[in-house]
mmCIF file of C-alpha atoms in Angstrom:
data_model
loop_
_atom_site.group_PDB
_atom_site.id
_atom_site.type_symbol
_atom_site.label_atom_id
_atom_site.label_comp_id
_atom_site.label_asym_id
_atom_site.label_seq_id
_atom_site.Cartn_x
_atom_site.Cartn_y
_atom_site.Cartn_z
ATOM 1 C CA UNK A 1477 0.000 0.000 0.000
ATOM 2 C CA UNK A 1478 1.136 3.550 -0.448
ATOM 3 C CA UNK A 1479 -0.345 6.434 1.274
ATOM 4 C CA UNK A 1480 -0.271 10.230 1.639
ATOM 5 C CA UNK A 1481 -1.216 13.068 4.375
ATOM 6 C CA UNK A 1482 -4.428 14.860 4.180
ATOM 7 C CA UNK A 1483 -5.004 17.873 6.110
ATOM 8 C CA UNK A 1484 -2.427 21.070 6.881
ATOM 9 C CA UNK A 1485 -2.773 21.245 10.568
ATOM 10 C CA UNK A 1486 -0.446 19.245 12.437
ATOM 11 C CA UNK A 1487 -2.949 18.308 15.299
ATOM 12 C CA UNK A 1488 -5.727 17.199 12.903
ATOM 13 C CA UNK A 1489 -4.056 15.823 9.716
ATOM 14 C CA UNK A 1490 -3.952 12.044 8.882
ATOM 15 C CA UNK A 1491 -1.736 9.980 6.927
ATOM 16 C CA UNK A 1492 -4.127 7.439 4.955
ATOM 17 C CA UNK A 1493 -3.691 4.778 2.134
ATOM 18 C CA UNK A 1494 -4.165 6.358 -1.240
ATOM 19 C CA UNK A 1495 -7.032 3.857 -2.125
ATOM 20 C CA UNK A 1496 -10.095 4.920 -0.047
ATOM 21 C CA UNK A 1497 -12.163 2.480 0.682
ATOM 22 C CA UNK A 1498 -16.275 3.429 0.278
ATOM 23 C CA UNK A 1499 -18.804 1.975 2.654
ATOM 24 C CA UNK A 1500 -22.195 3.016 1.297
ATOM 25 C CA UNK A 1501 -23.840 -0.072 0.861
ATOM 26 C CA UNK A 1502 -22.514 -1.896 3.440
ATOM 27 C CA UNK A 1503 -25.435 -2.983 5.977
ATOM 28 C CA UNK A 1504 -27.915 -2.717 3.854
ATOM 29 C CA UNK A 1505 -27.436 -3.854 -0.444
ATOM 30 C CA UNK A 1506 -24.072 -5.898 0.919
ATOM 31 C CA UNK A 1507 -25.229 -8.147 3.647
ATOM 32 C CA UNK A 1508 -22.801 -8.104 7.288
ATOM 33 C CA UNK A 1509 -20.368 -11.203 6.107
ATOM 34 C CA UNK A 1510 -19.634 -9.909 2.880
ATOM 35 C CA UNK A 1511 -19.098 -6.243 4.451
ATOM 36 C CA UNK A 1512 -16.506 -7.479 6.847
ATOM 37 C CA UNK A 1513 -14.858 -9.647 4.877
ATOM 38 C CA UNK A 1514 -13.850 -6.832 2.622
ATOM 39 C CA UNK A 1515 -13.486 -4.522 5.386
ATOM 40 C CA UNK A 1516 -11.048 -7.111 6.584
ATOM 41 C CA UNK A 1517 -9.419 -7.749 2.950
ATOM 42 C CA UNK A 1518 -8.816 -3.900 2.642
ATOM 43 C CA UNK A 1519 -7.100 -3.248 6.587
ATOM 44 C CA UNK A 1520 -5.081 -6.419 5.745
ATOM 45 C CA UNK A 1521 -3.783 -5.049 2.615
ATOM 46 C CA UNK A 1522 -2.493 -1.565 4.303
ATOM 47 C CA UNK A 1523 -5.901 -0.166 3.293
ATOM 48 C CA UNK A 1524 -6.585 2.921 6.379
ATOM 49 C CA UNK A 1525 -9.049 4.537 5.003
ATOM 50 C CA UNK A 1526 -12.766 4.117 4.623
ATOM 51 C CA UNK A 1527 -15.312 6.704 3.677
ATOM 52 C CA UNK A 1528 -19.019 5.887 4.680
ATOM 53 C CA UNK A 1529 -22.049 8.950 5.226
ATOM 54 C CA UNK A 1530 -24.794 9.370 7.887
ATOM 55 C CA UNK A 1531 -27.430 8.801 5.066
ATOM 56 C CA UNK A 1532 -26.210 6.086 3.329
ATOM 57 C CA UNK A 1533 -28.077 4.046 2.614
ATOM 58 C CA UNK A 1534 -31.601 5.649 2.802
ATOM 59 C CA UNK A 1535 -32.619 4.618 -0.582
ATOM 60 C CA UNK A 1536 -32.591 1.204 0.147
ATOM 61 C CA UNK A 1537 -35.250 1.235 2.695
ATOM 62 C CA UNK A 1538 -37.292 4.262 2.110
ATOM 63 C CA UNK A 1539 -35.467 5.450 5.709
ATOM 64 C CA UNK A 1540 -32.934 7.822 6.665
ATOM 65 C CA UNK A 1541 -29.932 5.951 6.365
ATOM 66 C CA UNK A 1542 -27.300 5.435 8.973
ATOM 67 C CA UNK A 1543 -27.234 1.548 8.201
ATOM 68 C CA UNK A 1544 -23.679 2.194 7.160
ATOM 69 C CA UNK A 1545 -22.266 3.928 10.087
ATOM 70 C CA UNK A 1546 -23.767 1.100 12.012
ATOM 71 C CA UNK A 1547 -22.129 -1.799 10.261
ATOM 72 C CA UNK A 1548 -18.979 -0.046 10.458
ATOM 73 C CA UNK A 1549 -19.201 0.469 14.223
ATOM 74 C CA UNK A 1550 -19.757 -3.157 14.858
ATOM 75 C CA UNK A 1551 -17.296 -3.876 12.303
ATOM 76 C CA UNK A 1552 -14.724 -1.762 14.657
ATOM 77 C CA UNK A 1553 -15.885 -3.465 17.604
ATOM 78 C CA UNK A 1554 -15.680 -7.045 16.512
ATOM 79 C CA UNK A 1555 -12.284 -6.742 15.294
ATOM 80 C CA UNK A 1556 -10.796 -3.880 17.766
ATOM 81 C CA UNK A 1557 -10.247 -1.213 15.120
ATOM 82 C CA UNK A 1558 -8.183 1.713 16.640
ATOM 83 C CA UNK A 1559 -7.204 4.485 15.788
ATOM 84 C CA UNK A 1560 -5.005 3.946 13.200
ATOM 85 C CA UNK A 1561 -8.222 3.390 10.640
ATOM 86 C CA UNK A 1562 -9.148 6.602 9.444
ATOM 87 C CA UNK A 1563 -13.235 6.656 8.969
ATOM 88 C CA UNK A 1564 -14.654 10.010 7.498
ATOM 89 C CA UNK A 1565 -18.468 10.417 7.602
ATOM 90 C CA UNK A 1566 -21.130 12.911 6.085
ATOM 91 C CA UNK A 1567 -23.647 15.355 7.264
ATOM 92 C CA UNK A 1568 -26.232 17.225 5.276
ATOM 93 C CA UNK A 1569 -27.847 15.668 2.820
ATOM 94 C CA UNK A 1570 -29.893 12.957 5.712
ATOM 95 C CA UNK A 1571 -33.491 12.853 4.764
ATOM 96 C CA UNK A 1572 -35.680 14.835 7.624
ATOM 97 C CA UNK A 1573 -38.115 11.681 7.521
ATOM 98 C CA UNK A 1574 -37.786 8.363 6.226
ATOM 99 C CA UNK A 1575 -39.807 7.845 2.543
ATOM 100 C CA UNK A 1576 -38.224 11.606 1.663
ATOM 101 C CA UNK A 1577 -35.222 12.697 0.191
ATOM 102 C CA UNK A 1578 -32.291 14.878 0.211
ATOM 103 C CA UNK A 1579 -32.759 17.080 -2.701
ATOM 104 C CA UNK A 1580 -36.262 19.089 -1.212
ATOM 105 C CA UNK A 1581 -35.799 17.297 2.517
ATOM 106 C CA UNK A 1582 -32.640 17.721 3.774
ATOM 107 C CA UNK A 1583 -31.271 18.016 6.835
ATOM 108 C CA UNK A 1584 -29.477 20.926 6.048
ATOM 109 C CA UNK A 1585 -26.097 22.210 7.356
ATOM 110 C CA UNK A 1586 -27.234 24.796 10.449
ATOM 111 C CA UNK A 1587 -25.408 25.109 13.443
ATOM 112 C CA UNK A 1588 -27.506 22.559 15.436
ATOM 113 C CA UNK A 1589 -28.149 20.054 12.646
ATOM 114 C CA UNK A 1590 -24.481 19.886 12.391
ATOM 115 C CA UNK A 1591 -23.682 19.156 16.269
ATOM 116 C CA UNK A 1592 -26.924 17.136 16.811
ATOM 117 C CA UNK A 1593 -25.831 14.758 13.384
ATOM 118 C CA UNK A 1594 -22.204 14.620 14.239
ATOM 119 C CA UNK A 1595 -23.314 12.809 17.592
ATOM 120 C CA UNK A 1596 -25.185 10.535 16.010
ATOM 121 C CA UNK A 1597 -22.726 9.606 13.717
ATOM 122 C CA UNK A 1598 -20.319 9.305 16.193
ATOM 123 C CA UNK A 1599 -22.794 6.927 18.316
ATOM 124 C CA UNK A 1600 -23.765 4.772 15.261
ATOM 125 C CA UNK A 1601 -19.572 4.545 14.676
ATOM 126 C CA UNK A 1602 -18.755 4.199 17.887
ATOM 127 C CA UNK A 1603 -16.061 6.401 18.107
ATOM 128 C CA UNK A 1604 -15.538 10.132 20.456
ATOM 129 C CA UNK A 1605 -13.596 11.730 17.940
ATOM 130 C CA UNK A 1606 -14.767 11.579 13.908
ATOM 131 C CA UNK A 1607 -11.539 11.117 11.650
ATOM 132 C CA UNK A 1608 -12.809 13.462 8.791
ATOM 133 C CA UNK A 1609 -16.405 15.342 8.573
ATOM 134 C CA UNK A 1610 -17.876 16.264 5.112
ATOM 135 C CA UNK A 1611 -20.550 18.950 4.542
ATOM 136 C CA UNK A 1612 -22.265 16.230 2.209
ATOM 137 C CA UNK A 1613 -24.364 18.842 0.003
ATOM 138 C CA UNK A 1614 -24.834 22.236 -0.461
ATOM 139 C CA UNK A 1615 -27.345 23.938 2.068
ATOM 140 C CA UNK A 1616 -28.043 27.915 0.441
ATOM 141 C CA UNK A 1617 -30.964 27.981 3.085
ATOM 142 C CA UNK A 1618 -28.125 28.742 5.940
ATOM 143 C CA UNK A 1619 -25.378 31.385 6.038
ATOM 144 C CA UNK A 1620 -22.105 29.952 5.400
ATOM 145 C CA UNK A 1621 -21.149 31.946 8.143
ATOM 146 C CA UNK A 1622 -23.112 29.600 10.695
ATOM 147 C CA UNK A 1623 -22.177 26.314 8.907
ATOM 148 C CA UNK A 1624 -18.295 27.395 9.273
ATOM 149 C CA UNK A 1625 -18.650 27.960 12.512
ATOM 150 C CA UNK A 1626 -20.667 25.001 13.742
ATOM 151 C CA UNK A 1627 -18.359 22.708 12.350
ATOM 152 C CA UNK A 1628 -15.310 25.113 13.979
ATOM 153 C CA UNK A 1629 -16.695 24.230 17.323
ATOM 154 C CA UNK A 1630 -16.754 20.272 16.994
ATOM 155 C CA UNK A 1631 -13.085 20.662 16.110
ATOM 156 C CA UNK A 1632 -12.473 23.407 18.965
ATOM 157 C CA UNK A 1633 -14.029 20.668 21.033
ATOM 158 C CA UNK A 1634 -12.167 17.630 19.893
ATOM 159 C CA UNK A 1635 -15.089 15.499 18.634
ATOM 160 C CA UNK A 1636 -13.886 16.283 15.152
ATOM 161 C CA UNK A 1637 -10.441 16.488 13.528
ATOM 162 C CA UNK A 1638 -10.170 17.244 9.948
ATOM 163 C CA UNK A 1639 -13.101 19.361 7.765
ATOM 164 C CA UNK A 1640 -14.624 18.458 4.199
ATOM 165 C CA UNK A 1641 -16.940 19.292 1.689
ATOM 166 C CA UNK A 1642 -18.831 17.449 -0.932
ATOM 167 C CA UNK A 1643 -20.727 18.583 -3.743
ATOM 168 C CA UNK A 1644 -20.425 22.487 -3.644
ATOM 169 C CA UNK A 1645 -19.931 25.029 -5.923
ATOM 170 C CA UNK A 1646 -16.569 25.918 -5.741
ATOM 171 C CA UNK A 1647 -17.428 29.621 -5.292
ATOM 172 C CA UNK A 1648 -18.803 28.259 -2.236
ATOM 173 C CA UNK A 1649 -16.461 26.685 -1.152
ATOM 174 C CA UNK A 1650 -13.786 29.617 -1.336
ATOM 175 C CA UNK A 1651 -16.232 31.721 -0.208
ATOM 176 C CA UNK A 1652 -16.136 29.469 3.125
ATOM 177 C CA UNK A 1653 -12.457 28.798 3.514
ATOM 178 C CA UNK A 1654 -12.071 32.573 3.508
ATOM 179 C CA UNK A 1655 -14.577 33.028 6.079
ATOM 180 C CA UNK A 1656 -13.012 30.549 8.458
ATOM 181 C CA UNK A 1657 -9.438 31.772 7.525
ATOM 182 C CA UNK A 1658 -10.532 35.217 8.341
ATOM 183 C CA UNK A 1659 -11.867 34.311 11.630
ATOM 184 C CA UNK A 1660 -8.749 32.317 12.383
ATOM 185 C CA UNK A 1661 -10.735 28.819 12.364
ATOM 186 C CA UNK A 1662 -10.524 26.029 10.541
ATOM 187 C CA UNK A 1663 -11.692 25.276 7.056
ATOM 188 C CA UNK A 1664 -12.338 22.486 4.790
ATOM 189 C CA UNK A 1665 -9.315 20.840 3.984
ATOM 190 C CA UNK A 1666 -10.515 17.798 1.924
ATOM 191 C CA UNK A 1667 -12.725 18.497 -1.181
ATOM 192 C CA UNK A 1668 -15.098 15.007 -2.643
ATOM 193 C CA UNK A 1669 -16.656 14.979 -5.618
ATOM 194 C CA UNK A 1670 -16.864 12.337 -8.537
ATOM 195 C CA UNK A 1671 -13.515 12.132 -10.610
ATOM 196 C CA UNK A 1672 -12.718 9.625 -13.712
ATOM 197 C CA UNK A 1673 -10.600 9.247 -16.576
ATOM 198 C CA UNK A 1674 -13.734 10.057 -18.671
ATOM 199 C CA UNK A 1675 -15.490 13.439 -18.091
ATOM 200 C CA UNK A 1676 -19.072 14.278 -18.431
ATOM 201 C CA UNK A 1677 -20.426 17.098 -20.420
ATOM 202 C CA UNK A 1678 -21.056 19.773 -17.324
ATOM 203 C CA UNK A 1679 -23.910 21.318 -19.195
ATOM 204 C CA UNK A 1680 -26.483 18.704 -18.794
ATOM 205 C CA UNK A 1681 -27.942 17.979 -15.581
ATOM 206 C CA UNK A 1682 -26.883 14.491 -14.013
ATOM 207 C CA UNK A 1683 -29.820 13.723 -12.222
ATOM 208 C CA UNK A 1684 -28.535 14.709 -8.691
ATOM 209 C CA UNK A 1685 -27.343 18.192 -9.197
ATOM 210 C CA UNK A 1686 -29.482 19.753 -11.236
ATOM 211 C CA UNK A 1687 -27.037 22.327 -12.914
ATOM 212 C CA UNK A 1688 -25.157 19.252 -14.114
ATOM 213 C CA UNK A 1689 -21.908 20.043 -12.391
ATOM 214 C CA UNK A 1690 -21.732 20.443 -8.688
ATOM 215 C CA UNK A 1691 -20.897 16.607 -7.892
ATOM 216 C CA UNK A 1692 -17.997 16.493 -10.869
ATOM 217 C CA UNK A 1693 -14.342 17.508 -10.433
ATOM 218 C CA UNK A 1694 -14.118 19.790 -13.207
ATOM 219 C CA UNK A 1695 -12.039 22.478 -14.510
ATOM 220 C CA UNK A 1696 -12.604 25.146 -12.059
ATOM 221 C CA UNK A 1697 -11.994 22.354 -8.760
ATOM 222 C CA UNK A 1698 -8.996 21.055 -10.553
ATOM 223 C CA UNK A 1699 -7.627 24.673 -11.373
ATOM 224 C CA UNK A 1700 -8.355 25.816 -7.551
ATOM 225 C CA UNK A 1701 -6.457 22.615 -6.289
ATOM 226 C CA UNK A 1702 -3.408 23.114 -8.507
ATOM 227 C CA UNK A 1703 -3.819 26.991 -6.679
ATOM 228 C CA UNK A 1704 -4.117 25.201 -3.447
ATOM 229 C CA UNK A 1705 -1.607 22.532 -2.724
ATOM 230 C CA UNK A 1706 -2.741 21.839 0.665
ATOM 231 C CA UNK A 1707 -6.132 20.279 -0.577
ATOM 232 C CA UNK A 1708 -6.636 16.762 -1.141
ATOM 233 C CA UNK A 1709 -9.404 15.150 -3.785
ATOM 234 C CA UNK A 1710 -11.376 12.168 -2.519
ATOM 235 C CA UNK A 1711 -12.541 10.930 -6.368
ATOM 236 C CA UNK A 1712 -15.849 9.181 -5.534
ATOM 237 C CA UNK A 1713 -16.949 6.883 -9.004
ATOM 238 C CA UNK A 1714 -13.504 6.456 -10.328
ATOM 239 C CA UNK A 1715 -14.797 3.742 -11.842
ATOM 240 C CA UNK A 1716 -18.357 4.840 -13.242
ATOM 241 C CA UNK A 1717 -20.475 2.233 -11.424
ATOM 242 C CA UNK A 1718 -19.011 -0.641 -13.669
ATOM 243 C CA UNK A 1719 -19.133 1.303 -16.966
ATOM 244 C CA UNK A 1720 -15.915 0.697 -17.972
ATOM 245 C CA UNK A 1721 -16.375 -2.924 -18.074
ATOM 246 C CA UNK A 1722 -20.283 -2.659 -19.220
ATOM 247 C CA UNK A 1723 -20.551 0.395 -21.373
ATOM 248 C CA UNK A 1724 -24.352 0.349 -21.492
ATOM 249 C CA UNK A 1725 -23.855 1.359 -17.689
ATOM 250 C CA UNK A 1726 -22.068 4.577 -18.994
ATOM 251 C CA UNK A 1727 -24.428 7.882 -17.888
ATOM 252 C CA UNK A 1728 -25.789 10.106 -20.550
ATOM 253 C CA UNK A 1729 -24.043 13.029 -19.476
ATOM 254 C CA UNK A 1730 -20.602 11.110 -21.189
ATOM 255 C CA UNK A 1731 -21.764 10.765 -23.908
ATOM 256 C CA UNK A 1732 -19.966 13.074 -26.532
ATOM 257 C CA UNK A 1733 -16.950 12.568 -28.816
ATOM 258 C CA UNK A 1734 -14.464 12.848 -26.294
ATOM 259 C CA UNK A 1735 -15.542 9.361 -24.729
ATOM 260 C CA UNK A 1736 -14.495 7.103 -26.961
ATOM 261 C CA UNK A 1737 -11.191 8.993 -27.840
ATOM 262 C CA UNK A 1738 -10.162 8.148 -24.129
ATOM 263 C CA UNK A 1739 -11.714 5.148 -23.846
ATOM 264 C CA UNK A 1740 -9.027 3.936 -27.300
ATOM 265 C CA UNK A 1741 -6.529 5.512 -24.844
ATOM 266 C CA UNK A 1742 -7.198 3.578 -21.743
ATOM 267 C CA UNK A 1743 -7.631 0.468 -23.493
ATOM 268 C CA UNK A 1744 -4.338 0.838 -25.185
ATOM 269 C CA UNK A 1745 -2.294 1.420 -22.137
ATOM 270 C CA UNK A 1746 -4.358 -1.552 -20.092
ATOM 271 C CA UNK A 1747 -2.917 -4.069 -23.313
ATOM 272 C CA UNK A 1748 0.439 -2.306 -22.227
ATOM 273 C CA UNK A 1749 0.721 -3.189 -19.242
ATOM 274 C CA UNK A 1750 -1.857 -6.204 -19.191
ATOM 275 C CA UNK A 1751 -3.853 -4.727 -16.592
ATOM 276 C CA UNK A 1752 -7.352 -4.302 -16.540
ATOM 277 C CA UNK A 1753 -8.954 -0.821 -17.639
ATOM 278 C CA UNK A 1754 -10.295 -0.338 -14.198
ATOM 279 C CA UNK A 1755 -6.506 -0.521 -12.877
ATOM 280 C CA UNK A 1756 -5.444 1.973 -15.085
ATOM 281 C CA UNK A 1757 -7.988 4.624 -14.508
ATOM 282 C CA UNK A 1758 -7.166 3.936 -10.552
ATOM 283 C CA UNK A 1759 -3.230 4.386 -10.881
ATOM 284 C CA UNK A 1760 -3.956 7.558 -13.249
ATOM 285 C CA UNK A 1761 -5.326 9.044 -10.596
ATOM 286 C CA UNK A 1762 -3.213 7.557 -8.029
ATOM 287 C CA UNK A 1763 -0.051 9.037 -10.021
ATOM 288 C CA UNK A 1764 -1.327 11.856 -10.691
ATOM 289 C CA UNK A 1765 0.183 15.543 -10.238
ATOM 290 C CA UNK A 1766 -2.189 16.474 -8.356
ATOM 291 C CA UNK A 1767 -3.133 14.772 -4.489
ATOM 292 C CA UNK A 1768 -5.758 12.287 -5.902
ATOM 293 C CA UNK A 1769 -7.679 9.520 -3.965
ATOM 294 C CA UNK A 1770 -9.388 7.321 -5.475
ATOM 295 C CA UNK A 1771 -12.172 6.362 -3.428
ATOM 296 C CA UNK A 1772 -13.851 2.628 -4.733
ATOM 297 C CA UNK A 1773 -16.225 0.674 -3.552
ATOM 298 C CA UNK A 1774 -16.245 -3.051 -3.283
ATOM 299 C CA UNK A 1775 -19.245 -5.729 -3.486
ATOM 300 C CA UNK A 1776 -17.034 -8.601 -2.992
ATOM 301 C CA UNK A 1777 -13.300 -9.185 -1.739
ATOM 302 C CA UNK A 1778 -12.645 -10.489 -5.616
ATOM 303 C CA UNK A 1779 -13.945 -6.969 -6.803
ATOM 304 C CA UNK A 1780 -11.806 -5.473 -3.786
ATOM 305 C CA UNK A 1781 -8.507 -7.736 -5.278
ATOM 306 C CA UNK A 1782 -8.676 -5.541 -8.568
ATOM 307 C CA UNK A 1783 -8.285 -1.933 -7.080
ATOM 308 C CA UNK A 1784 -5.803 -3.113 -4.680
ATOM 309 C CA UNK A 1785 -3.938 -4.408 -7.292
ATOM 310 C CA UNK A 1786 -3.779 -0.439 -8.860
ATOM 311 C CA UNK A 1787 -1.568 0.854 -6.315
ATOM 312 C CA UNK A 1788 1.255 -1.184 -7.182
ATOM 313 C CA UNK A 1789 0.475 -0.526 -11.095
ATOM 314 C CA UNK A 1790 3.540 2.228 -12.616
ATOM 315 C CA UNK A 1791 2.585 3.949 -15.569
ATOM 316 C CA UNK A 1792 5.215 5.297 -17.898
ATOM 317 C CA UNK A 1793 5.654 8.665 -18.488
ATOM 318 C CA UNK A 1794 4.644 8.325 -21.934
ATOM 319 C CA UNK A 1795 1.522 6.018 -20.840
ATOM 320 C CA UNK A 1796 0.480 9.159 -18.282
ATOM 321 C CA UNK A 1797 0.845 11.933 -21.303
ATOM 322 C CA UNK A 1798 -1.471 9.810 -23.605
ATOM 323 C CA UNK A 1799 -3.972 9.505 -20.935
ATOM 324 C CA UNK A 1800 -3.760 13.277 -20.215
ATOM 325 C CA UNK A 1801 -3.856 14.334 -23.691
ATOM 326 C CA UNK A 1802 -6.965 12.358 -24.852
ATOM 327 C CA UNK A 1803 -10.030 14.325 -25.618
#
């Protein structure tokens, strides 16, 4: 395994595996023994790192989620997980009542949803100190103001370490670094938001953000972390839900002529080296320039085997220009 340091500040930052390891169906789509025996698969293998959300997975059951953050708490207390497994956890985007959902019934990010969900989280996980918090999703109801601030205090307090955010505009989240840097508090240190080898067209809406963009690493994030080097990208769907081994999985928001152009790439450099396509998007990003982690998620150990099997994968410098280059 290979890993890297997230965070600036040296109280809260973390050194964690450069493969993140994503938890949102465990305890609910993927049943406890399978869970744990990847959870076990991935800690064995150097893996440190393991990303999970206080509404995952709400869709599943028409509830509010927090299956997740259960399974991983009795995960840690069947197997005595200390601290050297980093777990980050959401807050934001938790249904107010179970048959809702986040995008007209969220829980929003004001000062007491954050303190009151943060405790829960930290019940369901079992732990008095949460790793890494993300604000999940956007909340334009609150003042940013207020939603620096009440995540200031859990870190002030200890119950948090490092800050996140998920899913914002990046004006947004400038807008909030500078007001915590300002006020001498601390800011979001660890941006999430889907990254791939293939890009979507930011123009049409996904289907979760409706302006098409706010979930995607684009231009504009990748531009501000190159501005920023002590940021960090968490790439959630690095691997497009499977679509890079079953195309017909492949969103409509990718597809435009750039697709195939880097899909001739990819496939090219996976002959190369005679790994899979998978491997190669995972040690792109792995090798990149800029701090990239991959974060994957895992069904089955087997599935697990593949992206573990990316961090050892060296591409040539030659390899890494075609990749970039495509379009």
């Amino acid at each position: 395994m290979k890993y890297r340091t997230i965070g600036t500040a040296p109280n809260t930052r973390r050194e964690v595996s450069v493969l993140a390891l994503g938890a949102m169906l465990f305890g609910s789509r993927t049943d406890e023994e399978t869970s744990f025996a990847v959870l076990d698969r991935y800690v064995e293998a150097g893996g440190t790192f393991i990303d999970t959300s206080d509404n995952y997975a709400f869709w599943e059951d028409g509830g509010q989620g927090g299956q997740s953050e259960e399974l991983l708490g009795r995960w840690r207390r069947s197997r005595g997980v200390g601290d050297g497994i980093v777990i980050a956890t959401k807050l934001g985007a938790r249904p107010l009542a179970p048959g809702t959902g986040y995008v007209d019934n969220a829980e929003g990010l004001s000062a007491k949803v954050i303190r009151e969900s943060a405790e829960r989280s930290r019940d369901r996980l079992g732990v008095a100190k949460l790793d890494l918090l993300y604000a999940h999703i956007e909340d334009q109801r609150v003042p940013l103001k207020e939603t620096v601030e009440g995540f200031a205090e859990l870190v002030a307090e200890g119950t948090v370490g490092l800050l996140g955010v998920s899913n914002h505009a990046m004006w947004r989240v400038e807008r909030a670094r500078a007001l915590a840097a300002a006020a001498g508090l601390p800011g979001y240190e660890v941006l999430q938001y889907a990254h791939s080898h293939l890009r979507p067209r930011l123009d049409v809406p996904d289907g979760l953000f409706p302006d098409g963009s706010l979930g995607h690493a684009g231009p504009d994030l990748l531009g501000y972390l190159r501005a920023e080097p002590g940021l960090a990208l968490v790439a959630y769907s690095p691997l497009l839900k499977g679509a890079y081994t079953h195309p017909d999985r492949l969103p409509a928001d990718f597809d435009h002529p750039g697709t195939p152009a880097r899909l001739k790439v990819l496939h090219e450099v996976a002959r190369e080296t005679g790994a899979t396509v998978n491997q190669v998007v995972l040690a792109w990003q792995i090798g990149a320039e800029l701090p990239i982690l991959p974060l994957v998620g895992a069904s089955s150990v087997a599935q697990l085997e593949e992206s573990l099997a990316a961090v050892d994968l060296e591409l040539t410098a030659d390899q890494r220009a075609r990749l970039d280059a495509a379009h």
